[in-house]
Amino acid sequence: MDLNELLQQAERLTNETKMDTELPRVERTLSQVLQATQEMHSRVTQAGTNDLQAHILLGSRGVDLPKLTQKLESLSARKSFEPLNPVADTDVEGYLKNERENAIIAVIEETNKNIFKVVERKRMWRMYAEWGEEKERLLNALVGPNQDDFPDVHRQMVPTVLPQDALPRSRLNRIESIYAQEICAYNQNAAFQWKHNSHRPNLLTKLTQLAKDTLNNLDNQVHEMWSVLSYMASVSPLVRTTDPLKARQSGPQFVQQALAYLEQCYRQYMNTVIQKNRLVGLRGGIPNVYNTVTSFVSITFQQPQSLVGLLDVSHGRPLWALVYYSLRSGDYAAAVQFLKEGGVCPELLKLLQHKQQQQKLLQQQSGHLLQFSEHDRPHSKFEGQLKLEYNNKLRVCTDPYKKAVYAIVLACDPQEPHQEVVRTIDDFLWVQLSVLATDERPDYHIERLSYGGLQSLILDKYGENYFNAREKTPLYFQVLVLTGQFESAIEFLARTDANRPHAVHMAIALNELGMLGTPSSVQQPLLSVDADDPPPMRRLNLARLIIMYTKCFEQTDTLEAVQYYYLLRNFKSHYGRNLMLSCICDLLVENCDDKLLQLIFGTADANDPWTFSGGIFSQFPNIAQEKQTLASMVGDDLSQRTKFEQAIKLYFIAGQLDQALRLLCSLLTQVVHQKSRPGSMREQLATVTERMNQALSRRKMDVDEHVLSTYQLLSQLLKFFDYYHADESRLAAEVLAKHRITPDNCREVDSCVNNLKLIGSDIIKVLPDVLLAAMDLIHAEYQRLKSGKVMHGGDDGGGGINDKEEMLQQLRQRAKALTNMAATLPYRMPSDTNNRLVQLEILMH
């Protein structure tokens, strides 16, 4: 583009920008434009963008923002009711002004609070009033139905047949019922064997078979737990006088049982693997451990890479693996044969042959371990050399099976985990049990593990979290049982509701064999530690466990609960009483009805009221003599709880007639003066009194004379008040006269008072009612004579007195004798009684 074209474009633009009105031309240089720009930028940055926008917005609305800002700044920023700041003490005028304003503000705030409270109260009142009106409107809207709007519905009576004796529903589930039936059968069998002086049956064996036949269908893991417990308990019977825990810790038979169980399970496992891999195993020959191990190793090491690091291959198979699995199966003979075929380690071969001989002798001695002294150990030198070799060379051996074989045969290095060999909990237990120190000989070459140390390792160091016991309950139970910790295993099993029935019956079965460690006091917790026991052994409170178990169903299944309490007959409560009787006593005290008493004690003989036949005690002849002891215990507890009526029945069953009479006298004094009504306590006591009179006619030698005389007098007063309330005045008077209870004249007052002093306080309690009744009889007879009416039996023993006035005088003398007797008694009579007696006597003068 040349200059001419540029000039033409400029002129064209100038013409386009021309306007009709003339505007002043602004001509500025570049420096002026830059200065104006800087001034505008400085004003914008000083005032701020927000202020600039505010000026523009308010200016467009006609508001002068600078003036408005000045007016706002002139106003006070202090709130209207804000507390005033304190002023100096010397400023009196400011202080008074401040106090005046504070008082005004306080009045205004208090007024506001009162107003808000009144408004809120009126609002709530109005809301309740509106809701009341709404409820009334709703109720008024519910108009009663018209009978014509509904069809006629004919009701049909459905007959319902209820049993005569309704029994409560059993609270035992299926598993608990099965166990309860087995316990009942065992108790009856044990009582029969005791009667014929023969051996008791093995409850553990019966329950294990029960778990296999019946409970295995409900839970297959139950049979496994019973099997391991039964296998561990099938050792030589322990003497009942020895402590089970100390015998278990000192005797090695439990270690041998655990090893035998683990080896038997592993043989079954190897056979299962071989059955699944018959083509690879190529099992043949005589069915023995040697051929089984050969086939199992062939299956396990069929891949070439599995032989890396293994030493001494025999016939294409790792030699030390063959030896290890032979030992794992519990067959020293197979291990010796493999070593002979390998031709290595002659010292180890001799030591294995020696252990093989020990195993044979052990089997011949029925589980008793033979102890060898230093002179009886022909290969003790080889054993020391092998331990040194293991300690110096085999710790870094690449063949894990060789290292494991040495550790197991030499019973050393218990801290070595043998991770390449030990793959399951059973393998770990078997290795740890194999390296236990079975004697007390010190070994200065290498570390050894004791039986108690292994138990502490399982229970304390690893514990429930390591074995995930909550999810794998049977596994942890099996580990505790195999290490001889029966008590801890059962306590762990009893924590859950599903396994508690199994735990209770396992404890019962072990206790019947004398193999359960129990505390000396039944007050101990469920699992306790005795200071005299070797650690970490615990003691299981069997009594507490059974009582906790039976409390759930003793009210509905009483017969089954008593069968369980029978198992506690050899325990003592903290009061020194028989624990079985204490448990049944608590059951009867809580629910003492006739059906339960008949279930426990049986029924009384019609000819001999002191003989009770039947009941639960008839099933146990070895404790039949405890029936009366139990009845006496229940009677004592009932009397302490003021249940005297039931206590009398129990004392009667116990043959304690003296205690029964004492309680009966105390009850009769409370109701003897009342009128007999159907179902009342007085009517019930009258029945008991008749039965007691029949019993006393046959037996009186065990009753105190003072108690007997009191009871006889109360029984006569019972008849007296029956006649009195029946308006049989003649018969009532004859009862009083026959037993010299009240005087006929003033001369007999002293003799009657002396007789009452000898009887006791029970008669004194009813004496005011007797005196009032006697006075009412005399006054009634006086009124009849006075009115001239002739009543049947009106002559009250007057003898030959025919004159009416003499008969009235005689009645006055009898009334006076009663008032004199009431005044002469050395007891404080109720004031109402004295006033009534005096009033009636005055009426007859």
PDB file of C-alpha atoms in Angstrom, residues 27-195:
ATOM      1  CA  GLU A  27      -5.887  16.877  20.656  1.00  0.00           C
ATOM      2  CA  ARG A  28      -3.399  15.225  23.051  1.00  0.00           C
ATOM      3  CA  THR A  29       0.049  14.050  22.639  1.00  0.00           C
ATOM      4  CA  LEU A  30       1.158  10.559  23.559  1.00  0.00           C
ATOM      5  CA  SER A  31       2.696  11.763  26.799  1.00  0.00           C
ATOM      6  CA  GLN A  32      -0.560  13.443  27.836  1.00  0.00           C
ATOM      7  CA  VAL A  33      -2.556  10.329  27.074  1.00  0.00           C
ATOM      8  CA  LEU A  34      -0.108   8.250  29.189  1.00  0.00           C
ATOM      9  CA  GLN A  35      -0.336  10.698  32.105  1.00  0.00           C
ATOM     10  CA  ALA A  36      -4.141  10.676  32.045  1.00  0.00           C
ATOM     11  CA  THR A  37      -4.170   6.911  31.995  1.00  0.00           C
ATOM     12  CA  GLN A  38      -1.863   6.731  35.021  1.00  0.00           C
ATOM     13  CA  GLU A  39      -4.018   9.210  36.987  1.00  0.00           C
ATOM     14  CA  MET A  40      -7.177   7.229  36.240  1.00  0.00           C
ATOM     15  CA  HIS A  41      -5.442   3.971  37.258  1.00  0.00           C
ATOM     16  CA  SER A  42      -4.270   5.480  40.522  1.00  0.00           C
ATOM     17  CA  ARG A  43      -7.797   6.679  41.377  1.00  0.00           C
ATOM     18  CA  VAL A  44      -9.259   3.268  40.572  1.00  0.00           C
ATOM     19  CA  THR A  45      -6.685   1.426  42.685  1.00  0.00           C
ATOM     20  CA  GLN A  46      -7.112   3.815  45.647  1.00  0.00           C
ATOM     21  CA  ALA A  47     -10.900   3.800  45.752  1.00  0.00           C
ATOM     22  CA  GLY A  48     -11.162   0.111  44.921  1.00  0.00           C
ATOM     23  CA  THR A  49     -13.169  -1.690  42.356  1.00  0.00           C
ATOM     24  CA  ASN A  50     -16.150  -2.196  44.666  1.00  0.00           C
ATOM     25  CA  ASP A  51     -16.339   1.526  45.519  1.00  0.00           C
ATOM     26  CA  LEU A  52     -16.132   2.406  41.865  1.00  0.00           C
ATOM     27  CA  GLN A  53     -18.952   0.045  40.999  1.00  0.00           C
ATOM     28  CA  ALA A  54     -20.963   1.377  43.936  1.00  0.00           C
ATOM     29  CA  HIS A  55     -20.468   4.972  42.728  1.00  0.00           C
ATOM     30  CA  ILE A  56     -21.559   3.998  39.243  1.00  0.00           C
ATOM     31  CA  LEU A  57     -24.637   2.084  40.448  1.00  0.00           C
ATOM     32  CA  LEU A  58     -25.863   4.642  42.989  1.00  0.00           C
ATOM     33  CA  GLY A  59     -24.992   7.541  40.701  1.00  0.00           C
ATOM     34  CA  SER A  60     -27.230   6.073  38.019  1.00  0.00           C
ATOM     35  CA  ARG A  61     -30.062   6.077  40.588  1.00  0.00           C
ATOM     36  CA  GLY A  62     -29.479   9.714  41.615  1.00  0.00           C
ATOM     37  CA  VAL A  63     -27.761   8.988  44.933  1.00  0.00           C
ATOM     38  CA  ASP A  64     -24.784  11.019  46.006  1.00  0.00           C
ATOM     39  CA  LEU A  65     -22.590   8.383  47.626  1.00  0.00           C
ATOM     40  CA  PRO A  66     -19.981  10.724  49.229  1.00  0.00           C
ATOM     41  CA  LYS A  67     -22.692  12.656  51.119  1.00  0.00           C
ATOM     42  CA  LEU A  68     -24.366   9.463  52.199  1.00  0.00           C
ATOM     43  CA  THR A  69     -21.070   8.147  53.507  1.00  0.00           C
ATOM     44  CA  GLN A  70     -20.553  11.298  55.584  1.00  0.00           C
ATOM     45  CA  LYS A  71     -24.032  10.917  57.145  1.00  0.00           C
ATOM     46  CA  LEU A  72     -23.409   7.278  58.059  1.00  0.00           C
ATOM     47  CA  GLU A  73     -20.067   8.090  59.671  1.00  0.00           C
ATOM     48  CA  SER A  74     -21.743  10.706  61.834  1.00  0.00           C
ATOM     49  CA  LEU A  75     -24.068   8.049  63.379  1.00  0.00           C
ATOM     50  CA  SER A  76     -22.966   6.104  66.525  1.00  0.00           C
ATOM     51  CA  ALA A  77     -21.936   2.482  65.886  1.00  0.00           C
ATOM     52  CA  ARG A  78     -22.945   1.434  69.389  1.00  0.00           C
ATOM     53  CA  LYS A  79     -25.943  -0.902  69.673  1.00  0.00           C
ATOM     54  CA  SER A  80     -29.042   0.398  71.354  1.00  0.00           C
ATOM     55  CA  PHE A  81     -29.112  -2.013  74.268  1.00  0.00           C
ATOM     56  CA  GLU A  82     -25.466  -2.892  74.603  1.00  0.00           C
ATOM     57  CA  PRO A  83     -24.169  -2.680  78.184  1.00  0.00           C
ATOM     58  CA  LEU A  84     -22.290   0.473  78.788  1.00  0.00           C
ATOM     59  CA  ASN A  85     -18.593   0.503  79.460  1.00  0.00           C
ATOM     60  CA  PRO A  86     -17.633   1.294  83.045  1.00  0.00           C
ATOM     61  CA  VAL A  87     -16.439   4.798  83.759  1.00  0.00           C
ATOM     62  CA  ALA A  88     -13.896   6.012  86.228  1.00  0.00           C
ATOM     63  CA  ASP A  89     -14.888   6.287  89.872  1.00  0.00           C
ATOM     64  CA  THR A  90     -14.161   9.993  89.928  1.00  0.00           C
ATOM     65  CA  ASP A  91     -16.634  10.767  87.131  1.00  0.00           C
ATOM     66  CA  VAL A  92     -19.788  11.037  89.261  1.00  0.00           C
ATOM     67  CA  GLU A  93     -21.971  12.474  86.538  1.00  0.00           C
ATOM     68  CA  GLY A  94     -20.914   9.790  84.055  1.00  0.00           C
ATOM     69  CA  TYR A  95     -21.378   7.078  86.669  1.00  0.00           C
ATOM     70  CA  LEU A  96     -24.959   8.206  87.470  1.00  0.00           C
ATOM     71  CA  LYS A  97     -25.814   8.469  83.803  1.00  0.00           C
ATOM     72  CA  ASN A  98     -24.402   5.003  83.195  1.00  0.00           C
ATOM     73  CA  GLU A  99     -26.349   3.498  86.093  1.00  0.00           C
ATOM     74  CA  ARG A 100     -29.587   5.139  84.925  1.00  0.00           C
ATOM     75  CA  GLU A 101     -29.176   3.801  81.408  1.00  0.00           C
ATOM     76  CA  ASN A 102     -28.273   0.317  82.715  1.00  0.00           C
ATOM     77  CA  ALA A 103     -31.415   0.259  84.884  1.00  0.00           C
ATOM     78  CA  ILE A 104     -33.574   1.264  81.929  1.00  0.00           C
ATOM     79  CA  ILE A 105     -31.968  -1.422  79.760  1.00  0.00           C
ATOM     80  CA  ALA A 106     -32.493  -4.086  82.467  1.00  0.00           C
ATOM     81  CA  VAL A 107     -36.180  -3.159  82.793  1.00  0.00           C
ATOM     82  CA  ILE A 108     -36.635  -3.328  79.051  1.00  0.00           C
ATOM     83  CA  GLU A 109     -34.923  -6.759  78.827  1.00  0.00           C
ATOM     84  CA  GLU A 110     -36.974  -8.177  81.720  1.00  0.00           C
ATOM     85  CA  THR A 111     -40.171  -6.858  80.137  1.00  0.00           C
ATOM     86  CA  ASN A 112     -39.241  -8.482  76.830  1.00  0.00           C
ATOM     87  CA  LYS A 113     -38.641 -11.842  78.527  1.00  0.00           C
ATOM     88  CA  ASN A 114     -41.989 -11.676  80.349  1.00  0.00           C
ATOM     89  CA  ILE A 115     -43.770 -10.788  77.149  1.00  0.00           C
ATOM     90  CA  PHE A 116     -42.208 -13.710  75.307  1.00  0.00           C
ATOM     91  CA  LYS A 117     -43.190 -16.107  78.118  1.00  0.00           C
ATOM     92  CA  VAL A 118     -46.787 -14.865  78.148  1.00  0.00           C
ATOM     93  CA  VAL A 119     -47.008 -15.117  74.392  1.00  0.00           C
ATOM     94  CA  GLU A 120     -45.599 -18.660  74.392  1.00  0.00           C
ATOM     95  CA  ARG A 121     -47.952 -19.738  77.164  1.00  0.00           C
ATOM     96  CA  LYS A 122     -50.967 -18.322  75.362  1.00  0.00           C
ATOM     97  CA  ARG A 123     -49.840 -19.904  72.126  1.00  0.00           C
ATOM     98  CA  MET A 124     -49.583 -23.353  73.749  1.00  0.00           C
ATOM     99  CA  TRP A 125     -52.927 -22.888  75.490  1.00  0.00           C
ATOM    100  CA  ARG A 126     -54.548 -21.914  72.241  1.00  0.00           C
ATOM    101  CA  MET A 127     -52.972 -24.850  70.432  1.00  0.00           C
ATOM    102  CA  TYR A 128     -54.272 -27.285  73.059  1.00  0.00           C
ATOM    103  CA  ALA A 129     -57.691 -25.671  72.909  1.00  0.00           C
ATOM    104  CA  GLU A 130     -57.808 -25.976  69.134  1.00  0.00           C
ATOM    105  CA  TRP A 131     -56.688 -29.608  69.351  1.00  0.00           C
ATOM    106  CA  GLY A 132     -59.389 -30.283  71.923  1.00  0.00           C
ATOM    107  CA  GLU A 133     -61.995 -28.780  69.637  1.00  0.00           C
ATOM    108  CA  GLU A 134     -60.656 -30.857  66.764  1.00  0.00           C
ATOM    109  CA  LYS A 135     -60.846 -34.054  68.821  1.00  0.00           C
ATOM    110  CA  GLU A 136     -64.383 -33.239  69.878  1.00  0.00           C
ATOM    111  CA  ARG A 137     -65.340 -32.618  66.266  1.00  0.00           C
ATOM    112  CA  LEU A 138     -63.782 -35.931  65.233  1.00  0.00           C
ATOM    113  CA  LEU A 139     -65.580 -37.815  67.989  1.00  0.00           C
ATOM    114  CA  ASN A 140     -68.859 -36.198  67.088  1.00  0.00           C
ATOM    115  CA  ALA A 141     -68.292 -37.258  63.505  1.00  0.00           C
ATOM    116  CA  LEU A 142     -68.120 -40.914  64.596  1.00  0.00           C
ATOM    117  CA  VAL A 143     -71.813 -41.578  64.627  1.00  0.00           C
ATOM    118  CA  GLY A 144     -72.881 -44.950  65.978  1.00  0.00           C
ATOM    119  CA  PRO A 145     -73.741 -47.513  63.311  1.00  0.00           C
ATOM    120  CA  ASN A 146     -77.287 -48.269  62.447  1.00  0.00           C
ATOM    121  CA  GLN A 147     -78.254 -51.818  63.237  1.00  0.00           C
ATOM    122  CA  ASP A 148     -80.166 -52.026  59.970  1.00  0.00           C
ATOM    123  CA  ASP A 149     -77.054 -51.303  57.937  1.00  0.00           C
ATOM    124  CA  PHE A 150     -75.320 -54.505  59.001  1.00  0.00           C
ATOM    125  CA  PRO A 151     -76.343 -58.020  58.044  1.00  0.00           C
ATOM    126  CA  ASP A 152     -77.282 -60.446  60.737  1.00  0.00           C
ATOM    127  CA  VAL A 153     -74.219 -62.544  61.592  1.00  0.00           C
ATOM    128  CA  HIS A 154     -74.851 -65.866  63.294  1.00  0.00           C
ATOM    129  CA  ARG A 155     -72.231 -66.802  65.841  1.00  0.00           C
ATOM    130  CA  GLN A 156     -71.122 -70.376  66.144  1.00  0.00           C
ATOM    131  CA  MET A 157     -69.731 -71.805  69.337  1.00  0.00           C
ATOM    132  CA  VAL A 158     -66.611 -73.858  68.705  1.00  0.00           C
ATOM    133  CA  PRO A 159     -66.026 -76.427  71.466  1.00  0.00           C
ATOM    134  CA  THR A 160     -62.506 -76.455  72.884  1.00  0.00           C
ATOM    135  CA  VAL A 161     -61.135 -79.418  74.802  1.00  0.00           C
ATOM    136  CA  LEU A 162     -58.491 -78.613  77.401  1.00  0.00           C
ATOM    137  CA  PRO A 163     -56.550 -81.208  79.350  1.00  0.00           C
ATOM    138  CA  GLN A 164     -57.432 -81.695  82.975  1.00  0.00           C
ATOM    139  CA  ASP A 165     -53.832 -81.223  84.127  1.00  0.00           C
ATOM    140  CA  ALA A 166     -52.232 -78.702  81.783  1.00  0.00           C
ATOM    141  CA  LEU A 167     -48.458 -78.870  81.932  1.00  0.00           C
ATOM    142  CA  PRO A 168     -46.149 -75.983  81.003  1.00  0.00           C
ATOM    143  CA  ARG A 169     -44.314 -76.159  77.721  1.00  0.00           C
ATOM    144  CA  SER A 170     -40.855 -77.632  77.978  1.00  0.00           C
ATOM    145  CA  ARG A 171     -37.970 -75.215  77.567  1.00  0.00           C
ATOM    146  CA  LEU A 172     -35.571 -77.945  76.494  1.00  0.00           C
ATOM    147  CA  ASN A 173     -34.637 -77.977  72.819  1.00  0.00           C
ATOM    148  CA  ARG A 174     -34.003 -81.160  70.891  1.00  0.00           C
ATOM    149  CA  ILE A 175     -30.326 -81.492  71.776  1.00  0.00           C
ATOM    150  CA  GLU A 176     -30.929 -80.728  75.455  1.00  0.00           C
ATOM    151  CA  SER A 177     -33.769 -83.256  75.573  1.00  0.00           C
ATOM    152  CA  ILE A 178     -31.541 -85.964  74.113  1.00  0.00           C
ATOM    153  CA  TYR A 179     -28.845 -85.237  76.677  1.00  0.00           C
ATOM    154  CA  ALA A 180     -31.392 -85.143  79.517  1.00  0.00           C
ATOM    155  CA  GLN A 181     -32.767 -88.562  78.587  1.00  0.00           C
ATOM    156  CA  GLU A 182     -29.245 -89.979  78.594  1.00  0.00           C
ATOM    157  CA  ILE A 183     -28.512 -88.456  82.016  1.00  0.00           C
ATOM    158  CA  CYS A 184     -31.729 -89.932  83.453  1.00  0.00           C
ATOM    159  CA  ALA A 185     -30.843 -93.367  82.094  1.00  0.00           C
ATOM    160  CA  TYR A 186     -27.307 -93.083  83.442  1.00  0.00           C
ATOM    161  CA  ASN A 187     -28.485 -92.109  86.935  1.00  0.00           C
ATOM    162  CA  GLN A 188     -30.928 -94.978  87.101  1.00  0.00           C
ATOM    163  CA  ASN A 189     -28.286 -97.396  85.881  1.00  0.00           C
ATOM    164  CA  ALA A 190     -25.760 -96.034  88.358  1.00  0.00           C
ATOM    165  CA  ALA A 191     -28.257 -96.421  91.213  1.00  0.00           C
ATOM    166  CA  PHE A 192     -28.937 -99.996  90.127  1.00  0.00           C
ATOM    167  CA  GLN A 193     -25.218-100.770  89.975  1.00  0.00           C
ATOM    168  CA  TRP A 194     -24.739 -99.237  93.433  1.00  0.00           C
ATOM    169  CA  LYS A 195     -27.546-101.378  94.787  1.00  0.00           C
TER     170      LYS A 195
END
